[in-house]
Every structure is written in structure tokens, then in C-alpha cells.
Short mmCIF file of C-alpha atoms in Angstrom, two decimals:
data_model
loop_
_atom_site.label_atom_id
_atom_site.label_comp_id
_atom_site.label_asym_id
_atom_site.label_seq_id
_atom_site.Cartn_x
_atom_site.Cartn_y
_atom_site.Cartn_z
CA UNK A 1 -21.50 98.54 32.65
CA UNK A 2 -21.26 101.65 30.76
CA UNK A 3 -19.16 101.00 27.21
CA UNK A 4 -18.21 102.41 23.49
CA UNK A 5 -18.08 100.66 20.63
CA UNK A 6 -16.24 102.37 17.24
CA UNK A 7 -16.03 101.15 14.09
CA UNK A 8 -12.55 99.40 13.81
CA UNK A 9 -9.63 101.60 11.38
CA UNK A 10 -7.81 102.06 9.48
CA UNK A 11 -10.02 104.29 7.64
CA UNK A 12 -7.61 105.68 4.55
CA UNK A 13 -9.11 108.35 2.78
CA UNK A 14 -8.21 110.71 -0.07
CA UNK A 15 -7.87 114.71 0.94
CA UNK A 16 -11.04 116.59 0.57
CA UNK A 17 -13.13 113.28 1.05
CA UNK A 18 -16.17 113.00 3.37
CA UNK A 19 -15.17 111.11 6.78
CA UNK A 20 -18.02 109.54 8.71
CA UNK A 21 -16.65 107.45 11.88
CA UNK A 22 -19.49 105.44 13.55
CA UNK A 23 -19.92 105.48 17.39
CA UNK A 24 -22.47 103.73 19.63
CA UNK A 25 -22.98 103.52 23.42
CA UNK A 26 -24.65 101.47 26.12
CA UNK A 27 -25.35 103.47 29.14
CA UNK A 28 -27.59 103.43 32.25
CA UNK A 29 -27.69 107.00 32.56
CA UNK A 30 -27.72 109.97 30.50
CA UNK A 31 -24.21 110.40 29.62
CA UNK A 32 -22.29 113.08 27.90
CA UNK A 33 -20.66 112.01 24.68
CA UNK A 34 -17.22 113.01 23.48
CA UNK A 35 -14.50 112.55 20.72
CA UNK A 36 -10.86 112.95 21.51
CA UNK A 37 -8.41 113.16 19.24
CA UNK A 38 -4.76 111.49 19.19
CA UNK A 39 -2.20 113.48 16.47
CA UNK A 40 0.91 111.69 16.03
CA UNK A 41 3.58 112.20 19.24
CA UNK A 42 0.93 114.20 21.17
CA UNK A 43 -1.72 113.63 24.01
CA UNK A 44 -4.86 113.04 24.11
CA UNK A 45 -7.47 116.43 23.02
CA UNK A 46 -10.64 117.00 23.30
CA UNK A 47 -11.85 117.38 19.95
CA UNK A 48 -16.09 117.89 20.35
CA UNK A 49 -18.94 116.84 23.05
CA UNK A 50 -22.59 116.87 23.38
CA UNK A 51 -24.01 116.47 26.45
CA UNK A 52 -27.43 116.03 25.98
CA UNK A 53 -29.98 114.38 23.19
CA UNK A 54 -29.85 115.74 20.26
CA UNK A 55 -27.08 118.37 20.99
CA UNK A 56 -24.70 118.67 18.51
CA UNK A 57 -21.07 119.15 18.95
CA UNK A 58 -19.07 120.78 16.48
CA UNK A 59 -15.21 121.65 16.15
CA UNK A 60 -12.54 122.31 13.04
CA UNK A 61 -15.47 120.99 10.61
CA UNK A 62 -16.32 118.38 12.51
CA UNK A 63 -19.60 117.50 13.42
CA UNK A 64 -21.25 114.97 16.13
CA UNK A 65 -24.84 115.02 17.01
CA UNK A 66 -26.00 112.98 20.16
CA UNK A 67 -28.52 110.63 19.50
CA UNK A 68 -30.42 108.85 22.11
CA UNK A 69 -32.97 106.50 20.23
CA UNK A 70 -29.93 104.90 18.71
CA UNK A 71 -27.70 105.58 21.21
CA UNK A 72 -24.85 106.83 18.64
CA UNK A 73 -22.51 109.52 18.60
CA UNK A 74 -21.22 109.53 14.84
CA UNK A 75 -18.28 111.93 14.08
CA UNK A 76 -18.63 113.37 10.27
CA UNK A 77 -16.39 115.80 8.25
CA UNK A 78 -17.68 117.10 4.82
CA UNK A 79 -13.88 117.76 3.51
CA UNK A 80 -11.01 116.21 5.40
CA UNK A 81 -7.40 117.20 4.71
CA UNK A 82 -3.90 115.46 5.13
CA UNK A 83 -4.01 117.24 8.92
CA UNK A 84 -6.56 115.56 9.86
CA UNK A 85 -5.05 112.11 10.11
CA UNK A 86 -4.67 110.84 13.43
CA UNK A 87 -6.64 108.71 16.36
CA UNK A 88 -9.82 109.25 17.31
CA UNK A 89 -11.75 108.11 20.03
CA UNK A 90 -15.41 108.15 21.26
CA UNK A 91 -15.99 108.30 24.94
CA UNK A 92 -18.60 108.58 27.27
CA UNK A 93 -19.18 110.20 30.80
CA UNK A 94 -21.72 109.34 32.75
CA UNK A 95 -21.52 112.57 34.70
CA UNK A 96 -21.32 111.14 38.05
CA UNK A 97 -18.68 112.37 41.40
CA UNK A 98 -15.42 111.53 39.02
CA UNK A 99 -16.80 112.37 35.91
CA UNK A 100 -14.29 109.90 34.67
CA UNK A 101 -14.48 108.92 30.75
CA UNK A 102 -15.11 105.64 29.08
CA UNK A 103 -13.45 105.50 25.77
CA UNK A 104 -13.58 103.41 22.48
CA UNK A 105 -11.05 101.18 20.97
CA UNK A 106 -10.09 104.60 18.77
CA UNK A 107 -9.91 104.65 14.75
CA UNK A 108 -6.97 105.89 12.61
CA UNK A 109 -7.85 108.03 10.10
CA UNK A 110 -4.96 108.33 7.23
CA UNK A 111 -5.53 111.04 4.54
CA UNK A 112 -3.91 110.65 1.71
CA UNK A 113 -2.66 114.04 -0.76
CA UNK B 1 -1.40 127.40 30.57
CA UNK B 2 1.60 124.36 30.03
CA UNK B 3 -0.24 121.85 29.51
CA UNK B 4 -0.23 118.46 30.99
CA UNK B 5 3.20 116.82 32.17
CA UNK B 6 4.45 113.55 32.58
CA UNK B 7 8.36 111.94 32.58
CA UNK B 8 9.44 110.27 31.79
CA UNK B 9 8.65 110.05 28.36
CA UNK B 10 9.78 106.02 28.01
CA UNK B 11 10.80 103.83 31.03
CA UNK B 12 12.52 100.32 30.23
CA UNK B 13 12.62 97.78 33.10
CA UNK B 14 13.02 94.27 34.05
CA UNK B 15 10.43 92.37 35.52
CA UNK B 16 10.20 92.64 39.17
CA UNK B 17 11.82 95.98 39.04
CA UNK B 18 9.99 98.63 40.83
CA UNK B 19 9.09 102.07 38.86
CA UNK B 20 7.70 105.48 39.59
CA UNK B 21 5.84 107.98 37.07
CA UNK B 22 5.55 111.68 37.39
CA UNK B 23 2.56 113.74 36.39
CA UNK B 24 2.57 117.58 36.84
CA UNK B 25 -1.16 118.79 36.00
CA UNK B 26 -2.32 122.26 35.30
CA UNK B 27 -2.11 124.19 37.78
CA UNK B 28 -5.37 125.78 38.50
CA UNK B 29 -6.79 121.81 38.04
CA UNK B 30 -8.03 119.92 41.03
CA UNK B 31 -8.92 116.81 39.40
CA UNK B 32 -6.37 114.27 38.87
CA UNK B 33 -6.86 111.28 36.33
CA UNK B 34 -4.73 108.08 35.73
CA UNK B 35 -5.03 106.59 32.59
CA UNK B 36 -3.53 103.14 30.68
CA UNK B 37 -3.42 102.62 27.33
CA UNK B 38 -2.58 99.27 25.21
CA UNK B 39 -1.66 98.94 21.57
CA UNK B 40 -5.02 99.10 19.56
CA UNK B 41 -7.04 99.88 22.83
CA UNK B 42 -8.55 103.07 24.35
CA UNK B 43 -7.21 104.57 27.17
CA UNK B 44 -8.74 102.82 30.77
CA UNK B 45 -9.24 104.51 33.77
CA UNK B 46 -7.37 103.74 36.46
CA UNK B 47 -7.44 106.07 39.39
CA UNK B 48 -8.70 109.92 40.24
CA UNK B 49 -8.37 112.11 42.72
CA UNK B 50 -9.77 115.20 43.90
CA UNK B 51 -7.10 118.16 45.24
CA UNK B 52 -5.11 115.15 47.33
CA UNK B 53 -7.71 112.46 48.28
CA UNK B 54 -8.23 109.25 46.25
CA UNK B 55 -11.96 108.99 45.89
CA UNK B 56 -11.97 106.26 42.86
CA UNK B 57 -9.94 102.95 41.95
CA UNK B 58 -10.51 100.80 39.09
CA UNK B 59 -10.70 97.35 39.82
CA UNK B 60 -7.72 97.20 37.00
CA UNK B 61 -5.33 98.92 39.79
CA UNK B 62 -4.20 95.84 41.37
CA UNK B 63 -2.08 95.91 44.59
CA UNK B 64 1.09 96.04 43.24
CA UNK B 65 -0.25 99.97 41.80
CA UNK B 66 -0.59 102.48 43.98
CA UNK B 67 -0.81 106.66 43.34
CA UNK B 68 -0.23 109.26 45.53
CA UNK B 69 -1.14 112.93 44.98
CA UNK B 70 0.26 115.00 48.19
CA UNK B 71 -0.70 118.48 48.61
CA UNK B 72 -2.70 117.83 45.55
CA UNK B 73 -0.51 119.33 43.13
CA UNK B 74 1.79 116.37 41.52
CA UNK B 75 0.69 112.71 40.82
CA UNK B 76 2.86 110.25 41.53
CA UNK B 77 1.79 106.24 39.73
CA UNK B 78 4.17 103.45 41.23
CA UNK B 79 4.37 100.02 40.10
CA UNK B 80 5.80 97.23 42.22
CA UNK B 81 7.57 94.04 40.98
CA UNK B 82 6.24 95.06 37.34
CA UNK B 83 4.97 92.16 34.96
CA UNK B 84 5.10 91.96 31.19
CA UNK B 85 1.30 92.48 31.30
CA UNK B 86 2.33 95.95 33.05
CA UNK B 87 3.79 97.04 29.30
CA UNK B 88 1.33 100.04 28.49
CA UNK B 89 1.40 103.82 28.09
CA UNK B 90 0.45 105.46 31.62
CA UNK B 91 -1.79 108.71 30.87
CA UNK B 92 -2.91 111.39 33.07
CA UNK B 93 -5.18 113.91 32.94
CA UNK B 94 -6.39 116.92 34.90
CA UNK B 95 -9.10 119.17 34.81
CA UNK B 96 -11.36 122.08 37.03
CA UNK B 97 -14.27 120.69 39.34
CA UNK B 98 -16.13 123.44 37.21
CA UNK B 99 -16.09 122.11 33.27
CA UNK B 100 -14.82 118.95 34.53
CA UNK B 101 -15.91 116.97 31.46
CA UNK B 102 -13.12 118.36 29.97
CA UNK B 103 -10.10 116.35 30.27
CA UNK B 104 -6.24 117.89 29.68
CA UNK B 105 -3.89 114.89 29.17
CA UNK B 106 -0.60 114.69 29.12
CA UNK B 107 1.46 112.83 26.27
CA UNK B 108 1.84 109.61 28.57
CA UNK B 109 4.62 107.59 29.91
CA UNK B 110 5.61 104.49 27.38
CA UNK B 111 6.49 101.19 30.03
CA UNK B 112 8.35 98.42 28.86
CA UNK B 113 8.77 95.28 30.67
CA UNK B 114 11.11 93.18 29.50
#
């Protein structure tokens, strides 16, 4: 079936650092690709999302751009800061009836002042 | 706009008790997502529905689970004669038929079987 596999956290970084956070997917279809983000005591939100090749999804200076022929969905930041640290998962949907979402195993990103 | 709700916040239970979970989506949002979540894991689906019919079960949602969504407004997730392996947080989400790719979730509902 349909799955997403994220490179395991934590990823500690120092502010102002460039954050890369690999993503790859297996999928029958044509899926849209997303990353949700997890802050600290709050729900899940949608951070960014591409829904076709070579779309690129982009959101708070992050960056994502959908890449079939090696099926990855890397998230990138040039310059993170200390509000940035939090969970963050890659999912997939494969756009059928429930449109439901497939998620990674999430990374933690801590930034450090 | 209030968001996605869901109580109660924690629930602590024996095993074997029965509990309930509450989720209030937004409003205007016809699609209805159950969610579980285990340390160090991403969230799995569970269940959906669509105003109040349940078109989708996970194979996860054993028969001691079952969801109800009458009038399609609020979600109700029970659990019967809970297990240890039960011990998860419970998300929901919501969102429109149109835009549905994007998902609302609420903050979950922390289960502890002791």
C-alpha cells in the first residue's frame, strides 16, 4: 500500500541554520503531498502541499517541491528560528472518495538560540 | 472559525473499562476524520465519514471501536473493554468536500490504560 518514509529526528539545529528534512513516498497513484506541522500542546496544521509533479509548496519560508522521478517531498528552510521547533510530518493523499492522509513517522526539529 | 474540538483532553481508565470521546468539528465541515497516534509514530487513520454516514474503516478499528456521527455534526469514538494496546492519542479532523485535502485537527484526546 500507499506509505511515507521521513528521515528519523531529532534534528537539533542552531537559529538561523538551514533545515532540510528528507521525505519519500511509494504510491500507486498520483498523490498529493503534504507537511503538517505539530507545535508543542497544539494539533495537528497544515503547514504546505503540492499536488502535482513538480509543484512546489511554500509556507512561513518553507519550501517543498514534489518530485515524481524520485518520489520525494523534501521540506527545506534557508534560516530557521527558535519558533520553528516542533513535529513535522510528511503525508500523502492519494486523492481518492475519503481523501484520507497517510503520514510519516514525523521529525522533531529543536532550534537552539 | 473555532477550530477543531475534542474532550476530553486526557482520559485515564482501567482495562476493560468502557470510554467515549467527543469531537466537535467546524461547523461548515462535512468530512469527519478519526485519527490515532502512538509515541514516535504518525497519526493512523481510523475512520471517516461524510455529513453522518460511515463510508471508510481501517482495518485497525477492531470491533471493540465503533464511531458514530448523528446528524453529522458531532463525532462520537467509543472504545469497549479497552486494552493497554488501546493507550494512544485519539485525533480528529474535519474538513469541506470542496478543498478537502485540507485537514483541521483538533488537539486530540490522550488515553491511558492502565
Amino acid at each position: 500500500g500507499d506509505s511515507v518514509t521521513q528521515m528519523e529526528g531529532p534534528v537539533t539545529l542552531s537559529e538561523e541554520a538551514f533545515l532540510t528534512i528528507n521525505c519519500t513516498y511509494t504510491a500507486t497513484g498520483y498523490p498529493s503531498l503534504f507537511w503538517y506541522v505539530q507545535y508543542p500542546g497544539e494539533g495537528l496544521q497544515l503547514l504546505l502541499k503540492a499536488t502535482k509533479a513538480d509543484d512546489k509548496g511554500s509556507n512561513k519560508g518553507f519550501e517543498a517541491t514534489y518530485r515524481k522521478e524520485t518520489t520525494s517531498f523534501h521540506l527545506e528552510k534557508g534560516s530557521v528560528q527558535v519558533s520553528d521547533s516542533a513535529v513535522y510530518f510528511c503525508a500523502l493523499s492519494d486523492g481518492g472518495a475519503t481523501n484520507k492522509l497517510i503520514f510519516g513517522t514525523g521529525t522533531l526539529l529543536a532550534v537552539q538560540p | 472559525d473555532t477550530g477543531v474540538s475534542q474532550n476530553p483532553r486526557h482520559k485515564i481508565t482501567k482495562r476493560g473499562q468502557n470510554v467515549t470521546f467527543r469531537c466537535d468539528p467546524i461547523s461548515e465541515h462535512n468530512r469527519l476524520y478519526w485519527y490515532r497516534q502512538t509515541l514516535g509514530q504518525g497519526p493512523e487513520f481510523l475512520t471517516y465519514f461524510q455529513n453522518e454516514a460511515q463510508l471508510e474503516k481501517s482495518r485497525l478499528l477492531s470491533d471493540r471501536f465503533s464511531a458514530e456521527r448523528p446528524k453529522g455534526s458531532f463525532s462520537t469514538l467509543e472504545i469497549q473493554r479497552t486494552e493497554q494496546g488501546d493507550s494512544a492519542m485519539y485525533l480528529c479532523a474535519s474538513s469541506q468536500t470542496e478543498g478537502g485535502e485540507k485537514l483541521f485537527f483538533g488537539s486530540g484526546t490522550q488515553l491511558s490504560v492502565l
